[in-house]
Amino acid sequence: MRAQQRRAVVSGVLFIALGIMFLLEALDVYELAPATLWPLLLVALGIGVLSGIGGDEDDQSPLT
Amino acid sequence: MSENLFSPIDSKPKIPVGQIVLGSVLIVIGLGWLLSALDIASIPWRALLAAVLIVIGIALAAAASRGVDADGLISAGTTLVVVLALLSTAAAAFSVPLAGGVGEREYNPTTTGLREEYRLIAGELDIDLSGVDFPERETRLEASVMFGKLVIDGIPAGVAVSVESSVAAGEMIVFGSVWDGVSLDEQTTDANYNQAARRLFIDASVGFGQIEVRR
């Protein structure tokens, strides 16, 4: 999987997880304190950044 | 001859997933805004935007796993995460629900038309209760404005009132008593409230702005 593709998949999964978290909070299932929220977002950002690291293994075309 | 006769033919049509999803999201948000502006529906914006973020995530993950380019979805999703985080922080800090529309709203409810909640995100919310025949029990009314002014008046004579009012920053005027500053939180209750047959409990909150409650 290319780095760009991997980053997109990981970002998508993170958006789903964060969206569920925000949705449950908006529906008053639980309260999300800012002191918890912002560190979680930093962790998510870090995961997203790390997911884009690495060469594009599939970039070598046999015809070039 | 400069063309490569053996160049692979790209037979897969490019599906503009990013454009389709973003266009659909803009339509949904626009329709929600319109319904709210026309006072047809009260849109729970934080829940709606969270649902939109989930849709973007699903579209992004699905498109990327199939090798389809979903331009713009990462940027859109990231922007939405920041917006939702700020809204969540504001809601926790000011304890004012982020619901309702934007603009000026005037309500003159009758007995059957009195709602339990009146919400506005920004603007002025006026609730005139003079047309309400309150029953012989406690009636609860919640009203909130995140940014702007909340006015509740026309409370009929013979109805005992208890007002719980809070303002993060601004001014409160409740039956002539004035408070101004930050983190305002006051309870104003008629002396005969517990003995009265007809009682009205008002929970009024404003983030930044003014509350005014008068007879």
CSV table of C-alpha atoms in Angstrom, one decimal:
chain,number,residue,atom,x,y,z
A,1,MET,CA,0.0,0.0,0.0
A,2,ARG,CA,1.4,3.4,-0.9
A,3,ALA,CA,2.2,5.9,1.9
A,4,GLN,CA,-0.5,8.3,0.6
A,5,GLN,CA,-3.1,5.5,0.4
A,6,ARG,CA,-2.1,4.3,3.9
A,7,ARG,CA,-2.4,7.8,5.3
A,8,ALA,CA,-5.9,8.2,3.7
A,9,VAL,CA,-7.1,4.9,5.1
A,10,VAL,CA,-5.8,5.6,8.6
A,11,SER,CA,-7.3,9.2,8.4
A,12,GLY,CA,-10.6,7.7,7.4
A,13,VAL,CA,-10.6,5.3,10.4
A,14,LEU,CA,-9.6,8.1,12.7
A,15,PHE,CA,-12.4,10.4,11.4
A,16,ILE,CA,-14.9,7.6,12.0
A,17,ALA,CA,-13.7,7.0,15.6
A,18,LEU,CA,-13.7,10.8,16.4
A,19,GLY,CA,-17.1,11.2,14.7
A,20,ILE,CA,-18.6,8.5,16.9
A,21,MET,CA,-17.0,10.1,19.9
A,22,PHE,CA,-18.4,13.6,19.1
A,23,LEU,CA,-21.8,12.1,18.2
A,24,LEU,CA,-22.2,10.3,21.5
A,25,GLU,CA,-21.2,13.5,23.3
A,26,ALA,CA,-23.7,15.5,21.4
A,27,LEU,CA,-26.4,13.0,22.3
A,28,ASP,CA,-25.5,13.4,26.0
A,29,VAL,CA,-24.4,9.8,26.4
A,30,TYR,CA,-21.3,11.2,28.2
A,31,GLU,CA,-19.5,14.4,28.8
A,32,LEU,CA,-16.1,15.0,27.2
A,33,ALA,CA,-14.0,17.3,29.2
A,34,PRO,CA,-11.6,19.6,27.2
A,35,ALA,CA,-8.7,18.3,29.3
A,36,THR,CA,-9.4,14.8,27.8
A,37,LEU,CA,-10.5,15.9,24.4
A,38,TRP,CA,-7.5,17.9,23.2
A,39,PRO,CA,-4.8,15.4,24.2
A,40,LEU,CA,-6.8,12.7,22.4
A,41,LEU,CA,-6.8,14.9,19.3
A,42,LEU,CA,-3.1,15.3,19.5
A,43,VAL,CA,-2.7,11.6,19.7
A,44,ALA,CA,-4.9,11.2,16.7
A,45,LEU,CA,-2.9,13.8,14.8
A,46,GLY,CA,0.3,12.0,15.6
A,47,ILE,CA,-1.1,8.7,14.4
A,48,GLY,CA,-2.2,10.4,11.2
A,49,VAL,CA,1.2,11.9,10.6
A,50,LEU,CA,3.0,8.6,11.4
A,51,SER,CA,0.8,6.7,9.0
A,52,GLY,CA,2.2,8.7,6.1
A,53,ILE,CA,5.8,7.8,6.7
A,54,GLY,CA,7.5,5.4,4.4
A,55,GLY,CA,8.3,5.0,0.8
A,56,ASP,CA,5.8,4.2,-1.9
A,57,GLU,CA,6.6,0.5,-2.4
A,58,ASP,CA,4.3,0.1,-5.3
A,59,ASP,CA,5.5,3.1,-7.3
A,60,GLN,CA,7.9,1.2,-9.5
A,61,SER,CA,6.4,0.7,-12.9
A,62,PRO,CA,7.9,-2.3,-14.8
A,63,LEU,CA,7.6,-0.3,-18.1
A,64,THR,CA,9.8,2.6,-17.0
B,1,MET,CA,7.0,8.0,-33.8
B,2,SER,CA,6.9,9.5,-30.3
B,3,GLU,CA,4.0,7.5,-28.8
B,4,ASN,CA,4.7,4.4,-26.9
B,5,LEU,CA,2.4,1.7,-28.6
B,6,PHE,CA,2.6,-0.4,-25.4
B,7,SER,CA,1.4,2.2,-23.0
B,8,PRO,CA,-1.3,0.7,-20.7
B,9,ILE,CA,-4.7,1.9,-21.4
B,10,ASP,CA,-6.3,3.4,-18.3
B,11,SER,CA,-9.7,1.7,-18.4
B,12,LYS,CA,-10.8,2.6,-15.0
B,13,PRO,CA,-12.9,5.8,-14.9
B,14,LYS,CA,-11.9,8.2,-12.2
B,15,ILE,CA,-14.7,8.6,-9.7
B,16,PRO,CA,-14.6,12.0,-8.1
B,17,VAL,CA,-15.4,10.6,-4.6
B,18,GLY,CA,-14.1,13.6,-2.9
B,19,GLN,CA,-16.3,16.0,-4.9
B,20,ILE,CA,-19.4,13.7,-4.5
B,21,VAL,CA,-19.0,13.5,-0.7
B,22,LEU,CA,-18.1,17.1,-0.2
B,23,GLY,CA,-20.9,18.3,-2.4
B,24,SER,CA,-23.4,16.1,-0.6
B,25,VAL,CA,-22.2,17.4,2.8
B,26,LEU,CA,-22.6,21.0,1.7
B,27,ILE,CA,-26.2,20.2,0.5
B,28,VAL,CA,-27.0,18.6,3.9
B,29,ILE,CA,-25.6,21.4,5.9
B,30,GLY,CA,-27.2,24.0,3.7
B,31,LEU,CA,-30.6,22.3,4.0
B,32,GLY,CA,-30.2,22.1,7.8
B,33,TRP,CA,-29.3,25.8,8.0
B,34,LEU,CA,-32.4,26.6,5.8
B,35,LEU,CA,-34.8,24.6,8.0
B,36,SER,CA,-33.4,26.2,11.1
B,37,ALA,CA,-33.6,29.7,9.6
B,38,LEU,CA,-37.2,29.1,8.6
B,39,ASP,CA,-37.9,27.8,12.1
B,40,ILE,CA,-39.2,24.5,10.7
B,41,ALA,CA,-36.8,22.4,12.7
B,42,SER,CA,-34.3,22.8,15.5
B,43,ILE,CA,-31.1,21.3,14.2
B,44,PRO,CA,-28.7,19.6,16.7
B,45,TRP,CA,-25.7,21.0,14.9
B,46,ARG,CA,-23.0,19.1,16.9
B,47,ALA,CA,-24.7,15.8,16.3
B,48,LEU,CA,-25.2,16.6,12.6
B,49,LEU,CA,-21.6,17.6,12.1
B,50,ALA,CA,-20.4,14.5,13.9
B,51,ALA,CA,-22.5,12.4,11.6
B,52,VAL,CA,-21.0,14.2,8.6
B,53,LEU,CA,-17.5,13.5,10.0
B,54,ILE,CA,-18.3,9.8,10.2
B,55,VAL,CA,-19.6,9.8,6.6
B,56,ILE,CA,-16.4,11.5,5.4
B,57,GLY,CA,-14.3,8.9,7.3
B,58,ILE,CA,-16.2,6.0,5.7
B,59,ALA,CA,-15.9,7.5,2.2
B,60,LEU,CA,-12.2,8.3,2.7
B,61,ALA,CA,-11.3,4.8,4.1
B,62,ALA,CA,-13.4,3.0,1.4
B,63,ALA,CA,-12.0,5.1,-1.5
B,64,ALA,CA,-8.4,4.9,-0.3
B,65,SER,CA,-8.6,1.1,0.2
B,66,ARG,CA,-9.7,0.7,-3.4
B,67,GLY,CA,-6.9,3.0,-4.6
B,68,VAL,CA,-9.4,5.7,-5.6
B,69,ASP,CA,-8.2,9.2,-5.0
B,70,ALA,CA,-10.4,11.2,-2.6
B,71,ASP,CA,-9.0,14.7,-2.9
B,72,GLY,CA,-9.9,17.1,-0.3
B,73,LEU,CA,-11.6,14.7,2.2
B,74,ILE,CA,-8.6,14.7,4.5
B,75,SER,CA,-8.6,18.5,4.6
B,76,ALA,CA,-12.4,18.6,5.1
B,77,GLY,CA,-12.4,16.0,7.8
B,78,THR,CA,-9.5,17.7,9.7
B,79,THR,CA,-11.3,21.0,9.5
B,80,LEU,CA,-14.5,19.4,10.8
B,81,VAL,CA,-12.6,17.8,13.7
B,82,VAL,CA,-11.2,21.2,14.8
B,83,VAL,CA,-14.7,22.8,14.5
B,84,LEU,CA,-16.3,20.0,16.6
B,85,ALA,CA,-13.5,20.2,19.2
B,86,LEU,CA,-14.0,24.0,19.5
B,87,LEU,CA,-17.8,23.5,19.8
B,88,SER,CA,-17.4,20.8,22.4
B,89,THR,CA,-15.0,23.0,24.4
B,90,ALA,CA,-17.4,26.0,24.2
B,91,ALA,CA,-20.3,23.8,25.3
B,92,ALA,CA,-18.4,22.5,28.3
B,93,ALA,CA,-17.0,25.9,29.2
B,94,PHE,CA,-20.3,27.9,29.0
B,95,SER,CA,-22.9,25.2,29.7
B,96,VAL,CA,-25.0,26.6,27.0
B,97,PRO,CA,-26.5,24.2,24.4
B,98,LEU,CA,-25.4,24.8,20.9
B,99,ALA,CA,-28.7,24.4,19.2
B,100,GLY,CA,-31.2,26.6,17.4
B,101,GLY,CA,-30.7,29.0,14.6
B,102,VAL,CA,-29.2,32.4,14.0
B,103,GLY,CA,-31.0,35.7,13.9
B,104,GLU,CA,-34.0,37.2,15.6
B,105,ARG,CA,-36.7,35.0,16.9
B,106,GLU,CA,-40.0,36.1,18.5
B,107,TYR,CA,-42.3,33.6,20.1
B,108,ASN,CA,-45.8,34.3,21.4
B,109,PRO,CA,-46.9,30.9,22.4
B,110,THR,CA,-50.4,29.9,23.5
B,111,THR,CA,-51.2,27.3,26.1
B,112,THR,CA,-50.9,24.4,23.7
B,113,GLY,CA,-48.0,25.9,21.7
B,114,LEU,CA,-45.7,26.4,24.7
B,115,ARG,CA,-42.5,24.4,24.1
B,116,GLU,CA,-40.2,23.0,26.8
B,117,GLU,CA,-37.1,24.4,25.1
B,118,TYR,CA,-36.3,27.5,23.1
B,119,ARG,CA,-32.7,27.7,21.7
B,120,LEU,CA,-30.7,30.1,19.6
B,121,ILE,CA,-27.1,30.0,18.6
B,122,ALA,CA,-26.7,33.7,17.9
B,123,GLY,CA,-29.0,36.7,17.8
B,124,GLU,CA,-32.0,37.8,19.9
B,125,LEU,CA,-34.6,35.4,21.3
B,126,ASP,CA,-37.8,37.0,22.6
B,127,ILE,CA,-40.5,34.8,24.4
B,128,ASP,CA,-43.7,36.5,25.3
B,129,LEU,CA,-45.7,34.3,27.7
B,130,SER,CA,-48.8,36.6,28.0
B,131,GLY,CA,-50.9,34.2,25.8
B,132,VAL,CA,-50.3,31.2,28.0
B,133,ASP,CA,-52.8,30.0,30.5
B,134,PHE,CA,-50.5,28.1,32.9
B,135,PRO,CA,-52.0,24.9,34.5
B,136,GLU,CA,-52.2,24.3,38.2
B,137,ARG,CA,-48.8,22.6,38.5
B,138,GLU,CA,-45.2,23.4,37.8
B,139,THR,CA,-44.4,24.3,34.2
B,140,ARG,CA,-40.7,24.1,33.2
B,141,LEU,CA,-39.2,26.3,30.5
B,142,GLU,CA,-35.6,26.2,29.2
B,143,ALA,CA,-34.2,28.9,27.0
B,144,SER,CA,-30.7,29.6,25.8
B,145,VAL,CA,-28.7,31.8,23.5
B,146,MET,CA,-25.0,31.2,22.9
B,147,PHE,CA,-24.2,34.7,21.6
B,148,GLY,CA,-26.8,37.5,22.0
B,149,LYS,CA,-29.8,38.4,24.0
B,150,LEU,CA,-32.6,36.4,25.7
B,151,VAL,CA,-35.8,38.2,26.7
B,152,ILE,CA,-38.6,36.5,28.6
B,153,ASP,CA,-41.6,38.6,29.5
B,154,GLY,CA,-45.4,38.7,29.7
B,155,ILE,CA,-45.5,36.3,32.6
B,156,PRO,CA,-49.2,36.3,33.7
B,157,ALA,CA,-50.2,37.6,37.1
B,158,GLY,CA,-51.0,34.8,39.6
B,159,VAL,CA,-48.2,32.6,38.4
B,160,ALA,CA,-45.3,32.2,40.8
B,161,VAL,CA,-41.9,32.2,39.1
B,162,SER,CA,-38.5,30.8,39.9
B,163,VAL,CA,-35.7,31.8,37.5
B,164,GLU,CA,-32.3,30.1,37.3
B,165,SER,CA,-30.2,32.3,35.1
B,166,SER,CA,-26.6,32.0,34.0
B,167,VAL,CA,-24.4,34.0,31.8
B,168,ALA,CA,-20.7,33.2,31.0
B,169,ALA,CA,-20.0,36.9,30.2
B,170,GLY,CA,-22.5,39.7,30.1
B,171,GLU,CA,-25.5,41.0,32.0
B,172,MET,CA,-28.6,39.6,33.7
B,173,ILE,CA,-31.7,41.6,34.5
B,174,VAL,CA,-34.2,39.5,36.4
B,175,PHE,CA,-37.3,41.3,37.7
B,176,GLY,CA,-35.3,44.5,38.0
B,177,SER,CA,-32.3,43.0,39.7
B,178,VAL,CA,-29.1,43.6,37.7
B,179,TRP,CA,-25.9,41.6,37.6
B,180,ASP,CA,-23.0,42.0,35.2
B,181,GLY,CA,-19.6,40.4,34.8
B,182,VAL,CA,-18.4,36.9,34.1
B,183,SER,CA,-19.6,33.5,35.3
B,184,LEU,CA,-22.9,34.8,36.5
B,185,ASP,CA,-25.2,32.3,38.1
B,186,GLU,CA,-28.3,33.4,40.1
B,187,GLN,CA,-31.6,32.0,41.3
B,188,THR,CA,-34.5,34.3,41.8
B,189,THR,CA,-37.6,32.8,43.3
B,190,ASP,CA,-41.0,34.3,44.3
B,191,ALA,CA,-41.5,34.1,48.1
B,192,ASN,CA,-44.8,32.1,47.6
B,193,TYR,CA,-43.4,29.8,45.0
B,194,ASN,CA,-43.8,26.5,46.9
B,195,GLN,CA,-47.3,27.3,48.0
B,196,ALA,CA,-48.6,28.6,44.7
B,197,ALA,CA,-50.9,26.5,42.5
B,198,ARG,CA,-49.6,27.7,39.2
B,199,ARG,CA,-45.8,27.8,39.1
B,200,LEU,CA,-43.3,28.5,36.3
B,201,PHE,CA,-39.7,27.4,36.5
B,202,ILE,CA,-37.4,29.2,34.0
B,203,ASP,CA,-33.9,27.9,33.2
B,204,ALA,CA,-32.3,30.8,31.2
B,205,SER,CA,-28.7,30.7,30.0
B,206,VAL,CA,-26.6,32.9,27.7
B,207,GLY,CA,-23.0,32.4,26.7
B,208,PHE,CA,-22.0,35.9,25.8
B,209,GLY,CA,-24.7,38.6,26.0
B,210,GLN,CA,-27.7,39.5,28.1
B,211,ILE,CA,-30.7,37.8,29.8
B,212,GLU,CA,-33.7,39.9,30.7
B,213,VAL,CA,-36.7,38.4,32.5
B,214,ARG,CA,-39.7,40.6,33.4
B,215,ARG,CA,-43.4,40.4,34.2
